[in-house]
Short mmCIF file of C-alpha atoms and ligand atoms in Angstrom, two decimals:
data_model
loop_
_atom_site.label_atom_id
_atom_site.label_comp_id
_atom_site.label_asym_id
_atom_site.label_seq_id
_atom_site.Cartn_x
_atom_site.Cartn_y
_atom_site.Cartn_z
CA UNK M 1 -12.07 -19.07 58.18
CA UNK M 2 -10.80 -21.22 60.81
CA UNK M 3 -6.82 -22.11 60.40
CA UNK M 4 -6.61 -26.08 60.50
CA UNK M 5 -2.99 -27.66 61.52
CA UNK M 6 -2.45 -31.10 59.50
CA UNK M 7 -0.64 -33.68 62.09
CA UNK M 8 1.27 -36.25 60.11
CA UNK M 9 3.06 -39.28 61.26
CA UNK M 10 4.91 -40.61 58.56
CA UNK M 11 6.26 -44.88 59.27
CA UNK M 12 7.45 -47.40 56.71
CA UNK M 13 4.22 -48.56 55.86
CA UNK M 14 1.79 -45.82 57.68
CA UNK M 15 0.89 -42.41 57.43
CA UNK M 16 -1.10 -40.90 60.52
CA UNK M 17 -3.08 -38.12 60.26
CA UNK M 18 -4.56 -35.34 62.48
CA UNK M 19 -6.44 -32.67 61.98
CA UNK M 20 -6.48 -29.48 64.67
CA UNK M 21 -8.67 -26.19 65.24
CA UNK M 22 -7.55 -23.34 67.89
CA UNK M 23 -10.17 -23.56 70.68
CA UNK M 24 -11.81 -21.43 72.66
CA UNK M 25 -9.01 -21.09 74.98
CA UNK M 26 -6.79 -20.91 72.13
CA UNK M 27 -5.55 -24.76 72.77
CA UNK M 28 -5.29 -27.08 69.82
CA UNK M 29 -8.06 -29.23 69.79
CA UNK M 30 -8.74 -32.39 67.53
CA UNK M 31 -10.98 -32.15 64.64
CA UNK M 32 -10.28 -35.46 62.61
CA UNK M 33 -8.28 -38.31 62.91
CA UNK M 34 -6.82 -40.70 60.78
CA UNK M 35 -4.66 -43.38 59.30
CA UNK M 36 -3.28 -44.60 55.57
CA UNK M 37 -1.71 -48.32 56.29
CA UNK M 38 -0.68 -50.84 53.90
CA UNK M 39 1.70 -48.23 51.58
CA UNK M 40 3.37 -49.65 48.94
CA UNK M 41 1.22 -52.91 48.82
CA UNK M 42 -2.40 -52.97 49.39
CA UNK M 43 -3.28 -49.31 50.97
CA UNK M 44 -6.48 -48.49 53.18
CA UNK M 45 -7.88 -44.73 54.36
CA UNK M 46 -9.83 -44.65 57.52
CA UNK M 47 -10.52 -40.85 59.34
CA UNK M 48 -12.65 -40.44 61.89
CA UNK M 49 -14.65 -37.41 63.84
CA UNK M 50 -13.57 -36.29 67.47
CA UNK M 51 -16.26 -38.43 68.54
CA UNK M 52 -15.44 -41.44 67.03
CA UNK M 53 -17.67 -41.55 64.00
CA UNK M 54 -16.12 -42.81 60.79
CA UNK M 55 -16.13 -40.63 58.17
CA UNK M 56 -14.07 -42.19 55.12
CA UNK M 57 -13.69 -46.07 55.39
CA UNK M 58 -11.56 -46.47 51.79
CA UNK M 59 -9.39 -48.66 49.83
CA UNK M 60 -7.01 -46.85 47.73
CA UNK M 61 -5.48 -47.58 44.51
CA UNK M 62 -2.72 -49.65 44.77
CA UNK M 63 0.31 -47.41 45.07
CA UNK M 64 3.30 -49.02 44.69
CA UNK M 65 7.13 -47.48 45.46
CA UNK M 66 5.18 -44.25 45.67
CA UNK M 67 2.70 -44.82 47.99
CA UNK M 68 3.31 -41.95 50.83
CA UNK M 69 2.74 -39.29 48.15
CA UNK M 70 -0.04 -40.85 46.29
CA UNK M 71 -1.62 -41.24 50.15
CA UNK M 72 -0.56 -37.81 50.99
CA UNK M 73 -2.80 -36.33 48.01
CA UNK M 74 -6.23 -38.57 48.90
CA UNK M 75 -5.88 -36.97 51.88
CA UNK M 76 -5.38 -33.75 51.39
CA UNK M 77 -8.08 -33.82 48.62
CA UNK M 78 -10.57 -35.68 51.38
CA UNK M 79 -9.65 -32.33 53.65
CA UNK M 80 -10.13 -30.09 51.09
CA UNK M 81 -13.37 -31.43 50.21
CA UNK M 82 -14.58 -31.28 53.97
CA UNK M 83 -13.16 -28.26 55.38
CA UNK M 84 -16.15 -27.25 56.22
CA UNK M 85 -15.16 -23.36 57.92
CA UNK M 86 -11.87 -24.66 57.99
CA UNK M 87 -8.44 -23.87 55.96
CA UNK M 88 -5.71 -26.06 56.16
CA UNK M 89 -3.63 -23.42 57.36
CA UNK M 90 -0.02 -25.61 58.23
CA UNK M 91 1.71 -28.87 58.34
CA UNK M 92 3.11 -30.50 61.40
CA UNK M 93 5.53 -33.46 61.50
CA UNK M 94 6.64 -36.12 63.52
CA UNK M 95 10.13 -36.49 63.20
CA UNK M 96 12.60 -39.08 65.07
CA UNK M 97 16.21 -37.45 64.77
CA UNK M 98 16.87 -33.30 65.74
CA UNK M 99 20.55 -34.10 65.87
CA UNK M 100 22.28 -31.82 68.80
CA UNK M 101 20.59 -28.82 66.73
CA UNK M 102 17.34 -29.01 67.84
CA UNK M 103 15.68 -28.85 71.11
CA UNK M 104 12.45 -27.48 70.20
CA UNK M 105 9.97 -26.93 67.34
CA UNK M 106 11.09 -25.76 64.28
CA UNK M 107 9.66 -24.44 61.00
CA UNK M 108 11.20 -26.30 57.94
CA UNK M 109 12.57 -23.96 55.24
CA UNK M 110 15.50 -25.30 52.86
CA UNK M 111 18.63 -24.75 55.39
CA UNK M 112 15.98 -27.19 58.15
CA UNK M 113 15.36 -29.79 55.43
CA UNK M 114 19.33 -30.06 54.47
CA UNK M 115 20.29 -30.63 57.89
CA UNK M 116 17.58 -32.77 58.54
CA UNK M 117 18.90 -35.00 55.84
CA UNK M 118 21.88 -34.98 56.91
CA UNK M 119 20.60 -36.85 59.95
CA UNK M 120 19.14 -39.79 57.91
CA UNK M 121 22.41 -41.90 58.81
CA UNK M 122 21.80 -41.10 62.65
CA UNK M 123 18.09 -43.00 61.75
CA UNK M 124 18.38 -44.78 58.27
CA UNK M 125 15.25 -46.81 59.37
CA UNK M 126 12.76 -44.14 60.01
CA UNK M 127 14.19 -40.73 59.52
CA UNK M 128 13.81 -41.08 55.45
CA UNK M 129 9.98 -42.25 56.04
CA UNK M 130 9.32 -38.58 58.30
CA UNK M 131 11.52 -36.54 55.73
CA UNK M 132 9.15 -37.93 52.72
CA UNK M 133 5.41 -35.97 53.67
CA UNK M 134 7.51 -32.81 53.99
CA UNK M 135 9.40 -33.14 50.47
CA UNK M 136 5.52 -33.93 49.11
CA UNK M 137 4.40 -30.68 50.71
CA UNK M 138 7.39 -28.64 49.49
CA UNK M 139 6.75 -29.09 46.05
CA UNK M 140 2.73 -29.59 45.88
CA UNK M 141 1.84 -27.12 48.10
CA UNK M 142 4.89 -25.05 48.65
CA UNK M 143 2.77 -21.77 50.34
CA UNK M 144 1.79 -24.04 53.25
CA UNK M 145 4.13 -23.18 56.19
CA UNK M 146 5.32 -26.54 57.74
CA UNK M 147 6.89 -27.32 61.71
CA UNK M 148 9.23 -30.08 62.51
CA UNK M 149 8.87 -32.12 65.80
CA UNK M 150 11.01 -34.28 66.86
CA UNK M 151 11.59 -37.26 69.40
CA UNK M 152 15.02 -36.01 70.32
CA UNK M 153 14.32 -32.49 71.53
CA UNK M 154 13.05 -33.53 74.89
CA UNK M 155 16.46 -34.90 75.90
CA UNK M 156 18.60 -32.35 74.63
CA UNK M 157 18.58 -30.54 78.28
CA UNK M 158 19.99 -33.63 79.92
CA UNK M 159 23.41 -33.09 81.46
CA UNK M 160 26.31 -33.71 78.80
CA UNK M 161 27.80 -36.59 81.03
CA UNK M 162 24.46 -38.17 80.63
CA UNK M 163 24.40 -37.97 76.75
CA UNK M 164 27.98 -39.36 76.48
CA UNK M 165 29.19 -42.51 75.36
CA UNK M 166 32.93 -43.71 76.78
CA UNK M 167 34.32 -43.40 73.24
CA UNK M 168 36.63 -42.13 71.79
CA UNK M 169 36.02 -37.77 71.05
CA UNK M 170 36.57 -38.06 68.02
CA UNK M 171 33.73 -41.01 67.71
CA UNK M 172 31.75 -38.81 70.25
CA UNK M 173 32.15 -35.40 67.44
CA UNK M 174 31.04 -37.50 64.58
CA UNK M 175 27.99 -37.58 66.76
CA UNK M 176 27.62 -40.96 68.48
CA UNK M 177 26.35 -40.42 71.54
CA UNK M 178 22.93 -40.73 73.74
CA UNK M 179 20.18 -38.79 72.18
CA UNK M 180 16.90 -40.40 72.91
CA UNK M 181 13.71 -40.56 71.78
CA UNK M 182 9.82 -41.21 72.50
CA UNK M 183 10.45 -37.23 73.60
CA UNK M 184 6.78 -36.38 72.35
CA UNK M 185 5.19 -38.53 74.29
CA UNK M 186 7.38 -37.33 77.75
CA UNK M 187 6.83 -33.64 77.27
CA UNK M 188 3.18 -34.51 76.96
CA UNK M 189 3.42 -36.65 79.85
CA UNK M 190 5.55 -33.84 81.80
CA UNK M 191 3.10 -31.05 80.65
CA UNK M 192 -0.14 -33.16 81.85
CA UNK M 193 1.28 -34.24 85.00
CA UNK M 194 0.34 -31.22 87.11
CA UNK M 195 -3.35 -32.20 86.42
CA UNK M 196 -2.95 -35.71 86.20
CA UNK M 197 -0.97 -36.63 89.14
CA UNK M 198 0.05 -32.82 91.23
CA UNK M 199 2.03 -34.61 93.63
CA UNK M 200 4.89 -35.90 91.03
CA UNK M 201 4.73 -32.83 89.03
CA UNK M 202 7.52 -31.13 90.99
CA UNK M 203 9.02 -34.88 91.91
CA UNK M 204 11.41 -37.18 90.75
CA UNK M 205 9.44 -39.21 88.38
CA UNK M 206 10.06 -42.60 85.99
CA UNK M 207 7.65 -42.29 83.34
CA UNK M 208 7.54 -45.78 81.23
CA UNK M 209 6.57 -45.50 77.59
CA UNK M 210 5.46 -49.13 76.49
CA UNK M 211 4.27 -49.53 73.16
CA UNK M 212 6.11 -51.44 70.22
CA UNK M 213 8.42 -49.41 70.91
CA UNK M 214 9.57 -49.37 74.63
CA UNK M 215 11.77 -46.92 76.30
CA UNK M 216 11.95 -45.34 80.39
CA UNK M 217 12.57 -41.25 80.96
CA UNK M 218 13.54 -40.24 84.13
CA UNK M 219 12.02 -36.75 84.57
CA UNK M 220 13.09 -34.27 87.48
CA UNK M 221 10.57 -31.73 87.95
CA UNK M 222 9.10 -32.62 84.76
CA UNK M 223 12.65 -32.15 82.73
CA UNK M 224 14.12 -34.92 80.92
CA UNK M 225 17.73 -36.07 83.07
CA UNK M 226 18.41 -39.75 81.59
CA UNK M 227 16.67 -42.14 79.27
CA UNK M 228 17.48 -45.75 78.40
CA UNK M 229 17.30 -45.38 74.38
CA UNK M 230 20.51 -43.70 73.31
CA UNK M 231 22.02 -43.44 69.82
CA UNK M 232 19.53 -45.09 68.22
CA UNK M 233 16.05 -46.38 69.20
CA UNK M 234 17.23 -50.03 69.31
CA UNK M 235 18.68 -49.23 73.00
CA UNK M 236 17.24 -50.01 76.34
CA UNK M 237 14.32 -52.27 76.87
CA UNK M 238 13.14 -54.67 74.63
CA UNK M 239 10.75 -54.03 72.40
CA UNK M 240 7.73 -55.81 70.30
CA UNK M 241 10.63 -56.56 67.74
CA UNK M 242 13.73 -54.45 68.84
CA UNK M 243 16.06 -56.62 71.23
CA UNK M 244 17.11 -53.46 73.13
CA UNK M 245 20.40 -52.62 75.06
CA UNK M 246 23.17 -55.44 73.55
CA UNK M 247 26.97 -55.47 74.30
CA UNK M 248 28.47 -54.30 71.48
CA UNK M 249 30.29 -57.40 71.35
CA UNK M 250 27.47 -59.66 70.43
CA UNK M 251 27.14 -57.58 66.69
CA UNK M 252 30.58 -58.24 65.77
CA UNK M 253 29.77 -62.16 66.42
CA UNK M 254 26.67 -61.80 64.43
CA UNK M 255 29.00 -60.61 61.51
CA UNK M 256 32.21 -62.76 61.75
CA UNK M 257 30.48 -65.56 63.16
CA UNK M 258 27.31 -66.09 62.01
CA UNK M 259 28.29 -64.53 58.79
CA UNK M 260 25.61 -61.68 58.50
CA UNK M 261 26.18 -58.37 56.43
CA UNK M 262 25.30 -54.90 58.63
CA UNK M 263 21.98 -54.79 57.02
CA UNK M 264 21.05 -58.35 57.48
CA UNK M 265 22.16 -57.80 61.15
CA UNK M 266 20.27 -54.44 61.31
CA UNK M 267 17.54 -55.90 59.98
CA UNK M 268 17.70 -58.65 62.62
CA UNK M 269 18.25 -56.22 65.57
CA UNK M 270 15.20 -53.96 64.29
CA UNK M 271 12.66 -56.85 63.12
CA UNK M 272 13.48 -59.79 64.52
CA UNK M 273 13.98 -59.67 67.88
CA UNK M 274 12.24 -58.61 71.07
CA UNK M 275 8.97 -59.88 72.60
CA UNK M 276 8.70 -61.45 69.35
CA UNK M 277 12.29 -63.00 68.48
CA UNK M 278 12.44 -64.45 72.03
CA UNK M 279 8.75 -66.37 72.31
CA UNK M 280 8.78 -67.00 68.53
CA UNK M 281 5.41 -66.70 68.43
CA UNK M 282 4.01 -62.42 68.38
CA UNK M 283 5.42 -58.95 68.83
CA UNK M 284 1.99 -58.04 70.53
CA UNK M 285 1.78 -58.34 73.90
CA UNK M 286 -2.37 -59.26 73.92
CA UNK M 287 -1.17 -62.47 71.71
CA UNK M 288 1.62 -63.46 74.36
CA UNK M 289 -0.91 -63.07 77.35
CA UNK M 290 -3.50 -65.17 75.41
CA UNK M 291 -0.94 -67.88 75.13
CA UNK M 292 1.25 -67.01 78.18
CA UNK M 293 0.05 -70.66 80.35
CA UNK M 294 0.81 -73.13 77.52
CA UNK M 295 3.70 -71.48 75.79
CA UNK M 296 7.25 -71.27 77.15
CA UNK M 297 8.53 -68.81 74.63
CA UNK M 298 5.68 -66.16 75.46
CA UNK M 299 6.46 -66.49 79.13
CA UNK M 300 9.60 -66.06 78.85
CA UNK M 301 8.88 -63.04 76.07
CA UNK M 302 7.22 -61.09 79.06
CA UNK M 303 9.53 -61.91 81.94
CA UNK M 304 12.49 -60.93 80.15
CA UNK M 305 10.08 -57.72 78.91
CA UNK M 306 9.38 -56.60 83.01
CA UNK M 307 13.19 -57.67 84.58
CA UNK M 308 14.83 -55.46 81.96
CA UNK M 309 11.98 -53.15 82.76
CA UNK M 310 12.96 -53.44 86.21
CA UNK M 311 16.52 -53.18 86.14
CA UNK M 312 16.36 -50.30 83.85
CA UNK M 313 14.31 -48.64 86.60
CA UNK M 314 16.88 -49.06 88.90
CA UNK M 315 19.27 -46.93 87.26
CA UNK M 316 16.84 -44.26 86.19
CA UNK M 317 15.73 -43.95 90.26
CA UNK M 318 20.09 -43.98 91.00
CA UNK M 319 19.72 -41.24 88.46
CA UNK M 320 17.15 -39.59 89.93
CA UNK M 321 18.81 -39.84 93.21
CA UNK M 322 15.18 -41.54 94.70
CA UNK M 323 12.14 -41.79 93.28
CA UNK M 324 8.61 -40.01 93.80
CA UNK M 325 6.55 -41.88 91.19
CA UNK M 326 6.04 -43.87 88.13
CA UNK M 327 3.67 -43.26 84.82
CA UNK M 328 2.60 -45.80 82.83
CA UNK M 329 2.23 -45.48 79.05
CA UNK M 330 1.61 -46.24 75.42
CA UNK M 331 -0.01 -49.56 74.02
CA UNK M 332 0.69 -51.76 76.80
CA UNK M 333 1.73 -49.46 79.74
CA UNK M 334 -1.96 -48.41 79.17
CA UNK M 335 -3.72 -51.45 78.58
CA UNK M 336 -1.60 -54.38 80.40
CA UNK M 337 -2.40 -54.25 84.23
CA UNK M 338 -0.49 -57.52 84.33
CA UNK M 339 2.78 -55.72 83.26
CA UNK M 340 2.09 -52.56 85.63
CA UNK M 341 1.63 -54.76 88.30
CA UNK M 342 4.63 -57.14 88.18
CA UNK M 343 6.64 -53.95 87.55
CA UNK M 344 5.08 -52.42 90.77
CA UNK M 345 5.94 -55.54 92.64
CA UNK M 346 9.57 -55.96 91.52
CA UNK M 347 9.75 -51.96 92.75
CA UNK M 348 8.49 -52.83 96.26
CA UNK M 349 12.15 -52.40 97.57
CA UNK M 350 11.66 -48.28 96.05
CA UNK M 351 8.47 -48.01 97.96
CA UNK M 352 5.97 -48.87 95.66
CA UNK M 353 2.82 -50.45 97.26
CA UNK M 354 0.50 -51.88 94.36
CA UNK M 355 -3.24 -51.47 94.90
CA UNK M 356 -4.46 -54.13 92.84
CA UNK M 357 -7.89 -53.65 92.17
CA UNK M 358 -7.24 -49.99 91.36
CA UNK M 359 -4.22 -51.17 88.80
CA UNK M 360 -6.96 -53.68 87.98
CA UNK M 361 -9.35 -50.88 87.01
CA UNK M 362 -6.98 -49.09 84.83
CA UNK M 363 -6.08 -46.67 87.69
CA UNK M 364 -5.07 -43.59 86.95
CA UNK M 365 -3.96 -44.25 90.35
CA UNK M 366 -2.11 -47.52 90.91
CA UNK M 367 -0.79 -47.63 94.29
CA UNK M 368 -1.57 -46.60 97.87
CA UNK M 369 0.15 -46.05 100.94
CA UNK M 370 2.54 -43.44 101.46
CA UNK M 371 5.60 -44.64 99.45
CA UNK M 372 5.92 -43.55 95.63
CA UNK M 373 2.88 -43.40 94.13
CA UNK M 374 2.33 -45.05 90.31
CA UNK M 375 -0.78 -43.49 87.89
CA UNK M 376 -1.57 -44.56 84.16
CA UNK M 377 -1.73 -41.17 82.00
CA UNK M 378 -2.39 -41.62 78.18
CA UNK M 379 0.31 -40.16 76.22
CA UNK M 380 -1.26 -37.82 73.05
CA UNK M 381 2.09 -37.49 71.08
CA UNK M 382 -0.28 -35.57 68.42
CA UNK M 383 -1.38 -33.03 70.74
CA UNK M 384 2.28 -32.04 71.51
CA UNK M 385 2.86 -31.67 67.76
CA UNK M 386 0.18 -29.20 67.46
CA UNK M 387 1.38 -27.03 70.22
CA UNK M 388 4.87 -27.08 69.09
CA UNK M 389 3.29 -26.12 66.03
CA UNK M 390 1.12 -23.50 67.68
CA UNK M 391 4.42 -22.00 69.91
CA UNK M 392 6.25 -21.63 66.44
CA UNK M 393 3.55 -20.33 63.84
CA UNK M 394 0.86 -17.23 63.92
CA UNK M 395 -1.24 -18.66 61.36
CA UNK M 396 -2.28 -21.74 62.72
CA UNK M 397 -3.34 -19.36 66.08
CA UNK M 398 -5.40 -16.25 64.26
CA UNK M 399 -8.35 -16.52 62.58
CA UNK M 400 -7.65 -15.11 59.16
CA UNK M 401 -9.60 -11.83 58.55
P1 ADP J 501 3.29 -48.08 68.92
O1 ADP J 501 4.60 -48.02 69.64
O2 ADP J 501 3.38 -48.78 67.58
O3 ADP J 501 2.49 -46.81 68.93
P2 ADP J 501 1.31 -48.97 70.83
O4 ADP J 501 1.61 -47.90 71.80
O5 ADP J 501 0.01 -48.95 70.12
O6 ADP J 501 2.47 -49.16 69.77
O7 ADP J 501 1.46 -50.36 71.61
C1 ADP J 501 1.30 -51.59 70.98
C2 ADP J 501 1.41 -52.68 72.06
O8 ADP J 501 0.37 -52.46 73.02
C3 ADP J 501 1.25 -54.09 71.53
O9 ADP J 501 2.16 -54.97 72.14
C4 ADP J 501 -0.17 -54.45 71.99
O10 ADP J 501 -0.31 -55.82 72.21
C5 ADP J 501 -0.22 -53.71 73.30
N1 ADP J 501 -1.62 -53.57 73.71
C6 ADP J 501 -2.58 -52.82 73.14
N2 ADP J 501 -3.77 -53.02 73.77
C7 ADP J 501 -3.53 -53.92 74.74
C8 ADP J 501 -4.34 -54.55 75.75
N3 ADP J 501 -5.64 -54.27 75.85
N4 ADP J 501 -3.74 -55.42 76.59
C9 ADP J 501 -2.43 -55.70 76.50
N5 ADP J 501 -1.62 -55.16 75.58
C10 ADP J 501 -2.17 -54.28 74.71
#
């Protein structure tokens, strides 16, 4: 039988699922994929083929406090009951904090898991949702070999001074310092580039992950050197509802001040700010365009979104020591020419020379001339789970006999 990898991506409310076959050149390749949303109120199962085609279109029972493990067994009882030549052969995670420990793939055995709780506190907001699936597949299945991925790992080969915060050491050895995330979707980027775009491959590149969550990786020669989230994913740009890099100063305000507690302030930091605390209107960027001309507050949403873009740029092309080329990425660095293109024109002084109608067209290619160049890749944070989870297990590679 064929061995099948199980890709889960584990959020609050969301569990994402992909399935994986070895083929024929022994790459992962997609078999199914799919999505449980609404857990813990109302929850629906959707999974589609590779080419599209639904296959289950389902409302599941409601599921209460319990809902990732009540989701976690509909699916894995829909796989069962079409595997086909298939056997679920391992588990891969997504999972946001690796600590200093880990800089690759790992499989999860009891001394992984404990240390990997032990992180929660680094990631209180999502690190508990990733640990969850992998606690569920402990005890129900507990045969089924399973690999951790995480967001951090990429960075970890950053130069220390780049990782540090000016603090105090013995703040820095309790462990606050710079550890980045979004790393998924940059080693996919860095791994695709060669194809993609052969002239930054071996160049100093920015690559610009913009989804609801929103973050910039400066890559040399495809290796991660600086990244504008640090400690925690709240850092750096703003995001859909994240408010991004804040002087410190402004929290303590928030709690002698204005009289929040740390989780009503976390909560406000997290949920409440952003594209969609400053216009007071959306998180989503397609809502803030649609209302961009008669609404101040979404205007001013996506200004504020592209000058911290751009200024964040700047330091990641000081990093870089000059600058080759940008990528575009996720949600809206995919979709949102408008947002490529003011970047592009606020990085004129780099170089960059915008060819609209390309940028326009969705590129890949966004620029000519013979400055920088700028290309639109599609990150496929999934696919990088199932080759870490190929590098680090022999049965999701070999046929079984
Ligand atoms: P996540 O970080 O949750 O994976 P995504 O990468 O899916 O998020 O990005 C979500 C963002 O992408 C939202 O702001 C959404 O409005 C934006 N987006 C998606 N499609 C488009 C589009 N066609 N035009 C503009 N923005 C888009």
């Amino acid at each position: 039988m064929i061995p099948a990898s199980l890709v889960l991506n584990a959020g609050s409310s969301s569990l994402k699922i992909q399935v994986f076959v070895p083929g024929d050149d022994g790459v992962p390749q997609r078999l199914y994929q799919g999505l449980v949303e609404g857990l813990g109120g109302a929850p629906h199962f959707i999974i589609r083929d590779r080419a599209g085609t639904v296959l289950a279109d389902e409302r599941l029972a409601a599921s209460g406090a319990d809902g990732h493990e009540a989701a976690l067994l509909h699916v894995a009882e829909w796989l069962s009951a079409h595997r086909g030549a298939h056997r679920l052969a391992a588990v891969g995670h997504r999972v946001v904090h690796g600590g200093m420990a880990y800089a690759a793939p790992v499989r999860i055995d009891d001394a992984v898991l404990a240390e990997l709780e032990r992180l929660v506190p680094l990631a209180p907001l999502h690190q508990p949702h990733n640990l969850a699936p992998i606690r569920v597949v402990r005890r129900r299945f507990p045969d089924l070999p399973q690999v951790a991925c995480f967001d951090t790992a990429f960075h970890r080969g950053q130069p220390e001074i780049a990782q540090l915060f000016a603090l105090p050491a013995e703040v820095s050895g309790r462990g606050v310092r710079r550890y980045g995330f979004h790393g998924l979707s940059y080693a996919y980027l860095a791994s695709v580039l060669g194809a993609s775009a052969p002239a930054l491959a071996e160049g100093r590149v920015v690559a610009a992950h913009l989804g609801n969550g929103a973050s910039l990786c400066a890559l040399d020669r495809g290796r991660s050197i600086a990244t504008t989230m640090g400690f925690s994913a709240l850092d750096g740009l703003p995001m859909g509802t994240r408010c991004g890099s804040l002087d410190a100063g402004a929290v303590f305000f928030l709690l002698r001040e204005m009289g929040l507690d740390p989780d009503q302030a976390e909560r406000m930091l997290y949920t409440r700010s952003g594209l969609l605390g400053v216009s007071g209107l959306s998180n989503d960027m397609r809502v803030l365009r649609a209302h961009a001309a008669t609404h101040a507050g979404a205007r001013t949403a996506i200004d504020l979104f592209v000058y911290r873009i751009g200024r964040e740029l700047g330091s990641l092309v000081a990093a870089l020591g000059g600058i080759d080329g940008i990528v575009f990425t996720g949600g809206i660095g995919e979709n949102d020419a408008a947002t490529r293109a003011a970047v592009l024109r606020g990085a004129a002084w780099a170089g960059f020379c915008l060819d609209e109608a390309a940028n326009a067209a969705g590129g890949p290619r966004l620029t000519d001339g013979p400055g920088p160049q700028a290309f639109v890749i599609p990150t496929d944070e999934e696919a990088m789970i199932a080759r870490g989870m190929h590098a680090v297990l022999d049965e999701v590679r070999q046929p079984a006999l």
